[in-house]
PDB file of N, CA and C and ligand atoms in Angstrom:
ATOM      1  N   MET J   1       8.819  63.575  19.231  1.00  0.00           N
ATOM      2  CA  MET J   1       9.345  62.200  19.296  1.00  0.00           C
ATOM      3  C   MET J   1      10.863  62.214  19.406  1.00  0.00           C
ATOM      4  N   LYS J   2      11.356  61.263  20.172  1.00  0.00           N
ATOM      5  CA  LYS J   2      12.789  61.220  20.417  1.00  0.00           C
ATOM      6  C   LYS J   2      13.379  59.961  19.778  1.00  0.00           C
ATOM      7  N   ASP J   3      14.565  60.089  19.234  1.00  0.00           N
ATOM      8  CA  ASP J   3      15.263  58.936  18.665  1.00  0.00           C
ATOM      9  C   ASP J   3      16.383  58.489  19.589  1.00  0.00           C
ATOM     10  N   TYR J   4      16.580  57.202  19.612  1.00  0.00           N
ATOM     11  CA  TYR J   4      17.685  56.648  20.384  1.00  0.00           C
ATOM     12  C   TYR J   4      18.554  55.836  19.444  1.00  0.00           C
ATOM     13  N   THR J   5      19.851  56.040  19.519  1.00  0.00           N
ATOM     14  CA  THR J   5      20.778  55.287  18.688  1.00  0.00           C
ATOM     15  C   THR J   5      21.477  54.242  19.540  1.00  0.00           C
ATOM     16  N   CYS J   6      21.452  53.012  19.071  1.00  0.00           N
ATOM     17  CA  CYS J   6      22.113  51.949  19.836  1.00  0.00           C
ATOM     18  C   CYS J   6      23.608  52.243  19.937  1.00  0.00           C
ATOM     19  N   LEU J   7      24.095  52.110  21.149  1.00  0.00           N
ATOM     20  CA  LEU J   7      25.502  52.377  21.437  1.00  0.00           C
ATOM     21  C   LEU J   7      26.434  51.499  20.607  1.00  0.00           C
ATOM     22  N   PHE J   8      25.999  50.280  20.295  1.00  0.00           N
ATOM     23  CA  PHE J   8      26.886  49.324  19.634  1.00  0.00           C
ATOM     24  C   PHE J   8      26.673  49.235  18.124  1.00  0.00           C
ATOM     25  N   CYS J   9      25.461  48.926  17.694  1.00  0.00           N
ATOM     26  CA  CYS J   9      25.249  48.719  16.253  1.00  0.00           C
ATOM     27  C   CYS J   9      24.743  49.977  15.555  1.00  0.00           C
ATOM     28  N   GLU J  10      24.426  51.010  16.324  1.00  0.00           N
ATOM     29  CA  GLU J  10      23.975  52.295  15.803  1.00  0.00           C
ATOM     30  C   GLU J  10      22.638  52.238  15.066  1.00  0.00           C
ATOM     31  N   ASP J  11      21.848  51.224  15.371  1.00  0.00           N
ATOM     32  CA  ASP J  11      20.469  51.189  14.899  1.00  0.00           C
ATOM     33  C   ASP J  11      19.698  52.288  15.616  1.00  0.00           C
ATOM     34  N   ILE J  12      18.732  52.862  14.913  1.00  0.00           N
ATOM     35  CA  ILE J  12      17.966  53.948  15.511  1.00  0.00           C
ATOM     36  C   ILE J  12      16.568  53.488  15.898  1.00  0.00           C
ATOM     37  N   TYR J  13      16.198  53.763  17.121  1.00  0.00           N
ATOM     38  CA  TYR J  13      14.876  53.418  17.636  1.00  0.00           C
ATOM     39  C   TYR J  13      14.188  54.697  18.088  1.00  0.00           C
ATOM     40  N   THR J  14      12.873  54.742  17.893  1.00  0.00           N
ATOM     41  CA  THR J  14      12.103  55.892  18.368  1.00  0.00           C
ATOM     42  C   THR J  14      11.425  55.527  19.687  1.00  0.00           C
ATOM     43  N   ASP J  15      10.873  56.549  20.320  1.00  0.00           N
ATOM     44  CA  ASP J  15      10.070  56.365  21.525  1.00  0.00           C
ATOM     45  C   ASP J  15       9.045  55.263  21.335  1.00  0.00           C
ATOM     46  N   GLN J  16       8.422  55.315  20.137  1.00  0.00           N
ATOM     47  CA  GLN J  16       7.352  54.382  19.846  1.00  0.00           C
ATOM     48  C   GLN J  16       7.876  52.951  19.708  1.00  0.00           C
ATOM     49  N   ASP J  17       9.033  52.811  19.069  1.00  0.00           N
ATOM     50  CA  ASP J  17       9.653  51.486  18.968  1.00  0.00           C
ATOM     51  C   ASP J  17       9.904  50.922  20.357  1.00  0.00           C
ATOM     52  N   LEU J  18      10.411  51.773  21.228  1.00  0.00           N
ATOM     53  CA  LEU J  18      10.722  51.318  22.580  1.00  0.00           C
ATOM     54  C   LEU J  18       9.462  50.903  23.319  1.00  0.00           C
ATOM     55  N   ALA J  19       8.387  51.654  23.094  1.00  0.00           N
ATOM     56  CA  ALA J  19       7.125  51.313  23.739  1.00  0.00           C
ATOM     57  C   ALA J  19       6.644  49.944  23.272  1.00  0.00           C
ATOM     58  N   SER J  20       6.781  49.664  21.957  1.00  0.00           N
ATOM     59  CA  SER J  20       6.315  48.348  21.494  1.00  0.00           C
ATOM     60  C   SER J  20       7.250  47.233  21.943  1.00  0.00           C
ATOM     61  N   LEU J  21       8.541  47.532  22.061  1.00  0.00           N
ATOM     62  CA  LEU J  21       9.463  46.522  22.587  1.00  0.00           C
ATOM     63  C   LEU J  21       9.068  46.136  24.001  1.00  0.00           C
ATOM     64  N   LYS J  22       8.697  47.142  24.756  1.00  0.00           N
ATOM     65  CA  LYS J  22       8.316  46.915  26.146  1.00  0.00           C
ATOM     66  C   LYS J  22       7.070  46.034  26.190  1.00  0.00           C
ATOM     67  N   GLU J  23       6.145  46.314  25.280  1.00  0.00           N
ATOM     68  CA  GLU J  23       4.906  45.546  25.221  1.00  0.00           C
ATOM     69  C   GLU J  23       5.150  44.063  24.988  1.00  0.00           C
ATOM     70  N   ILE J  24       6.082  43.753  24.075  1.00  0.00           N
ATOM     71  CA  ILE J  24       6.341  42.344  23.792  1.00  0.00           C
ATOM     72  C   ILE J  24       7.378  41.765  24.747  1.00  0.00           C
ATOM     73  N   GLY J  25       7.800  42.562  25.701  1.00  0.00           N
ATOM     74  CA  GLY J  25       8.681  42.051  26.748  1.00  0.00           C
ATOM     75  C   GLY J  25      10.139  41.942  26.355  1.00  0.00           C
ATOM     76  N   GLU J  26      10.545  42.614  25.263  1.00  0.00           N
ATOM     77  CA  GLU J  26      11.956  42.630  24.872  1.00  0.00           C
ATOM     78  C   GLU J  26      12.732  43.495  25.856  1.00  0.00           C
ATOM     79  N   LYS J  27      13.908  43.018  26.186  1.00  0.00           N
ATOM     80  CA  LYS J  27      14.734  43.779  27.117  1.00  0.00           C
ATOM     81  C   LYS J  27      15.735  44.651  26.349  1.00  0.00           C
ATOM     82  N   TYR J  28      15.818  45.863  26.765  1.00  0.00           N
ATOM     83  CA  TYR J  28      16.833  46.755  26.211  1.00  0.00           C
ATOM     84  C   TYR J  28      17.375  47.575  27.363  1.00  0.00           C
ATOM     85  N   HIS J  29      18.350  48.374  27.068  1.00  0.00           N
ATOM     86  CA  HIS J  29      18.993  49.142  28.121  1.00  0.00           C
ATOM     87  C   HIS J  29      18.900  50.621  27.799  1.00  0.00           C
ATOM     88  N   LEU J  30      18.349  51.380  28.706  1.00  0.00           N
ATOM     89  CA  LEU J  30      18.258  52.818  28.477  1.00  0.00           C
ATOM     90  C   LEU J  30      18.562  53.555  29.767  1.00  0.00           C
ATOM     91  N   GLU J  31      19.554  54.413  29.692  1.00  0.00           N
ATOM     92  CA  GLU J  31      20.020  55.106  30.875  1.00  0.00           C
ATOM     93  C   GLU J  31      20.489  56.475  30.405  1.00  0.00           C
ATOM     94  N   ALA J  32      19.832  57.515  30.846  1.00  0.00           N
ATOM     95  CA  ALA J  32      20.156  58.849  30.348  1.00  0.00           C
ATOM     96  C   ALA J  32      20.203  58.809  28.829  1.00  0.00           C
ATOM     97  N   GLU J  33      21.327  59.086  28.219  1.00  0.00           N
ATOM     98  CA  GLU J  33      21.413  59.097  26.754  1.00  0.00           C
ATOM     99  C   GLU J  33      21.940  57.780  26.205  1.00  0.00           C
ATOM    100  N   LEU J  34      22.113  56.830  27.090  1.00  0.00           N
ATOM    101  CA  LEU J  34      22.726  55.566  26.701  1.00  0.00           C
ATOM    102  C   LEU J  34      21.661  54.537  26.338  1.00  0.00           C
ATOM    103  N   PHE J  35      21.671  54.116  25.078  1.00  0.00           N
ATOM    104  CA  PHE J  35      20.687  53.134  24.648  1.00  0.00           C
ATOM    105  C   PHE J  35      21.359  51.917  24.017  1.00  0.00           C
ATOM    106  N   VAL J  36      20.938  50.745  24.432  1.00  0.00           N
ATOM    107  CA  VAL J  36      21.434  49.506  23.832  1.00  0.00           C
ATOM    108  C   VAL J  36      20.225  48.707  23.346  1.00  0.00           C
ATOM    109  N   CYS J  37      20.187  48.406  22.048  1.00  0.00           N
ATOM    110  CA  CYS J  37      19.027  47.717  21.474  1.00  0.00           C
ATOM    111  C   CYS J  37      18.931  46.272  21.988  1.00  0.00           C
ATOM    112  N   PRO J  38      17.769  45.637  21.821  1.00  0.00           N
ATOM    113  CA  PRO J  38      17.586  44.281  22.365  1.00  0.00           C
ATOM    114  C   PRO J  38      18.632  43.280  21.875  1.00  0.00           C
ATOM    115  N   ASP J  39      19.021  43.349  20.595  1.00  0.00           N
ATOM    116  CA  ASP J  39      20.020  42.414  20.080  1.00  0.00           C
ATOM    117  C   ASP J  39      21.353  42.553  20.802  1.00  0.00           C
ATOM    118  N   CYS J  40      21.800  43.787  20.889  1.00  0.00           N
ATOM    119  CA  CYS J  40      23.090  44.031  21.530  1.00  0.00           C
ATOM    120  C   CYS J  40      22.995  43.788  23.038  1.00  0.00           C
ATOM    121  N   TYR J  41      21.839  44.092  23.594  1.00  0.00           N
ATOM    122  CA  TYR J  41      21.648  43.894  25.024  1.00  0.00           C
ATOM    123  C   TYR J  41      21.759  42.421  25.381  1.00  0.00           C
ATOM    124  N   ASP J  42      21.235  41.585  24.477  1.00  0.00           N
ATOM    125  CA  ASP J  42      21.335  40.146  24.637  1.00  0.00           C
ATOM    126  C   ASP J  42      22.788  39.710  24.713  1.00  0.00           C
ATOM    127  N   ASP J  43      23.583  40.212  23.759  1.00  0.00           N
ATOM    128  CA  ASP J  43      25.013  39.893  23.740  1.00  0.00           C
ATOM    129  C   ASP J  43      25.690  40.422  24.985  1.00  0.00           C
ATOM    130  N   LEU J  44      25.314  41.626  25.349  1.00  0.00           N
ATOM    131  CA  LEU J  44      25.929  42.291  26.496  1.00  0.00           C
ATOM    132  C   LEU J  44      25.700  41.501  27.782  1.00  0.00           C
ATOM    133  N   ARG J  45      24.484  41.004  27.936  1.00  0.00           N
ATOM    134  CA  ARG J  45      24.151  40.270  29.155  1.00  0.00           C
ATOM    135  C   ARG J  45      24.921  38.977  29.301  1.00  0.00           C
ATOM    136  N   ARG J  46      25.450  38.458  28.179  1.00  0.00           N
ATOM    137  CA  ARG J  46      26.209  37.216  28.251  1.00  0.00           C
ATOM    138  C   ARG J  46      27.633  37.443  28.756  1.00  0.00           C
ATOM    139  N   LEU J  47      28.051  38.701  28.764  1.00  0.00           N
ATOM    140  CA  LEU J  47      29.414  39.005  29.206  1.00  0.00           C
ATOM    141  C   LEU J  47      29.474  39.039  30.724  1.00  0.00           C
ATOM    142  N   PRO J  48      30.660  38.744  31.274  1.00  0.00           N
ATOM    143  CA  PRO J  48      30.840  38.938  32.713  1.00  0.00           C
ATOM    144  C   PRO J  48      30.656  40.424  33.034  1.00  0.00           C
ATOM    145  N   LEU J  49      30.260  40.714  34.262  1.00  0.00           N
ATOM    146  CA  LEU J  49      29.944  42.088  34.654  1.00  0.00           C
ATOM    147  C   LEU J  49      31.043  43.094  34.303  1.00  0.00           C
ATOM    148  N   GLU J  50      32.268  42.699  34.554  1.00  0.00           N
ATOM    149  CA  GLU J  50      33.386  43.610  34.268  1.00  0.00           C
ATOM    150  C   GLU J  50      33.463  43.964  32.784  1.00  0.00           C
ATOM    151  N   GLU J  51      33.263  42.940  31.950  1.00  0.00           N
ATOM    152  CA  GLU J  51      33.265  43.158  30.500  1.00  0.00           C
ATOM    153  C   GLU J  51      32.087  44.024  30.066  1.00  0.00           C
ATOM    154  N   GLN J  52      30.952  43.837  30.734  1.00  0.00           N
ATOM    155  CA  GLN J  52      29.774  44.651  30.410  1.00  0.00           C
ATOM    156  C   GLN J  52      30.076  46.124  30.618  1.00  0.00           C
ATOM    157  N   LEU J  53      30.722  46.420  31.725  1.00  0.00           N
ATOM    158  CA  LEU J  53      31.049  47.817  32.020  1.00  0.00           C
ATOM    159  C   LEU J  53      32.028  48.366  30.999  1.00  0.00           C
ATOM    160  N   LYS J  54      33.000  47.537  30.644  1.00  0.00           N
ATOM    161  CA  LYS J  54      33.991  47.937  29.658  1.00  0.00           C
ATOM    162  C   LYS J  54      33.309  48.205  28.316  1.00  0.00           C
ATOM    163  N   ALA J  55      32.405  47.313  27.926  1.00  0.00           N
ATOM    164  CA  ALA J  55      31.683  47.454  26.665  1.00  0.00           C
ATOM    165  C   ALA J  55      30.859  48.739  26.660  1.00  0.00           C
ATOM    166  N   LEU J  56      30.205  49.027  27.773  1.00  0.00           N
ATOM    167  CA  LEU J  56      29.384  50.238  27.851  1.00  0.00           C
ATOM    168  C   LEU J  56      30.239  51.497  27.744  1.00  0.00           C
ATOM    169  N   LEU J  57      31.437  51.411  28.287  1.00  0.00           N
ATOM    170  CA  LEU J  57      32.343  52.561  28.208  1.00  0.00           C
ATOM    171  C   LEU J  57      32.850  52.771  26.785  1.00  0.00           C
ATOM    172  N   LEU J  58      33.186  51.657  26.127  1.00  0.00           N
ATOM    173  CA  LEU J  58      33.787  51.758  24.795  1.00  0.00           C
ATOM    174  C   LEU J  58      32.754  51.906  23.688  1.00  0.00           C
ATOM    175  N   GLY J  59      31.535  51.435  23.935  1.00  0.00           N
ATOM    176  CA  GLY J  59      30.486  51.529  22.927  1.00  0.00           C
ATOM    177  C   GLY J  59      30.865  50.799  21.656  1.00  0.00           C
ATOM    178  N   SER J  60      30.738  51.481  20.512  1.00  0.00           N
ATOM    179  CA  SER J  60      30.987  50.821  19.232  1.00  0.00           C
ATOM    180  C   SER J  60      32.455  50.464  19.032  1.00  0.00           C
ATOM    181  N   GLU J  61      33.316  50.978  19.897  1.00  0.00           N
ATOM    182  CA  GLU J  61      34.744  50.645  19.806  1.00  0.00           C
ATOM    183  C   GLU J  61      35.034  49.282  20.441  1.00  0.00           C
ATOM    184  N   TYR J  62      34.073  48.801  21.185  1.00  0.00           N
ATOM    185  CA  TYR J  62      34.296  47.559  21.908  1.00  0.00           C
ATOM    186  C   TYR J  62      34.473  46.388  20.953  1.00  0.00           C
ATOM    187  N   GLU J  63      35.478  45.560  21.225  1.00  0.00           N
ATOM    188  CA  GLU J  63      35.708  44.399  20.375  1.00  0.00           C
ATOM    189  C   GLU J  63      35.054  43.183  20.982  1.00  0.00           C
ATOM    190  N   TRP J  64      33.993  42.721  20.345  1.00  0.00           N
ATOM    191  CA  TRP J  64      33.282  41.549  20.821  1.00  0.00           C
ATOM    192  C   TRP J  64      34.095  40.317  20.506  1.00  0.00           C
ATOM    193  N   GLU J  65      34.130  39.414  21.483  1.00  0.00           N
ATOM    194  CA  GLU J  65      34.845  38.167  21.230  1.00  0.00           C
ATOM    195  C   GLU J  65      33.948  37.244  20.440  1.00  0.00           C
ATOM    196  N   GLU J  66      34.544  36.658  19.400  1.00  0.00           N
ATOM    197  CA  GLU J  66      33.791  35.681  18.617  1.00  0.00           C
ATOM    198  C   GLU J  66      33.812  34.361  19.370  1.00  0.00           C
ATOM    199  N   GLU J  67      32.676  33.693  19.365  1.00  0.00           N
ATOM    200  CA  GLU J  67      32.632  32.408  20.062  1.00  0.00           C
ATOM    201  C   GLU J  67      32.916  31.263  19.111  1.00  0.00           C
TER     202      GLU J  67
HETATM  203 ZN1   ZN H   1      22.356  47.374  18.817  1.00  0.00          ZN
END
């Protein structure tokens, strides 16, 4: 079994967690070793594309703007 750590909040998800997320239709982001959990992915998707890329580069260092 493989664990994935969210790039932003550092929550840990397993293969099995991801499989059940997929079942209930939750969206997350997984690319090579890069994992973003559904909560953070939701926030990420609200950002303009340029900010999304910046956030992905900075990971947990990224400063989210408070609304
Ligand atoms: Zn997260």
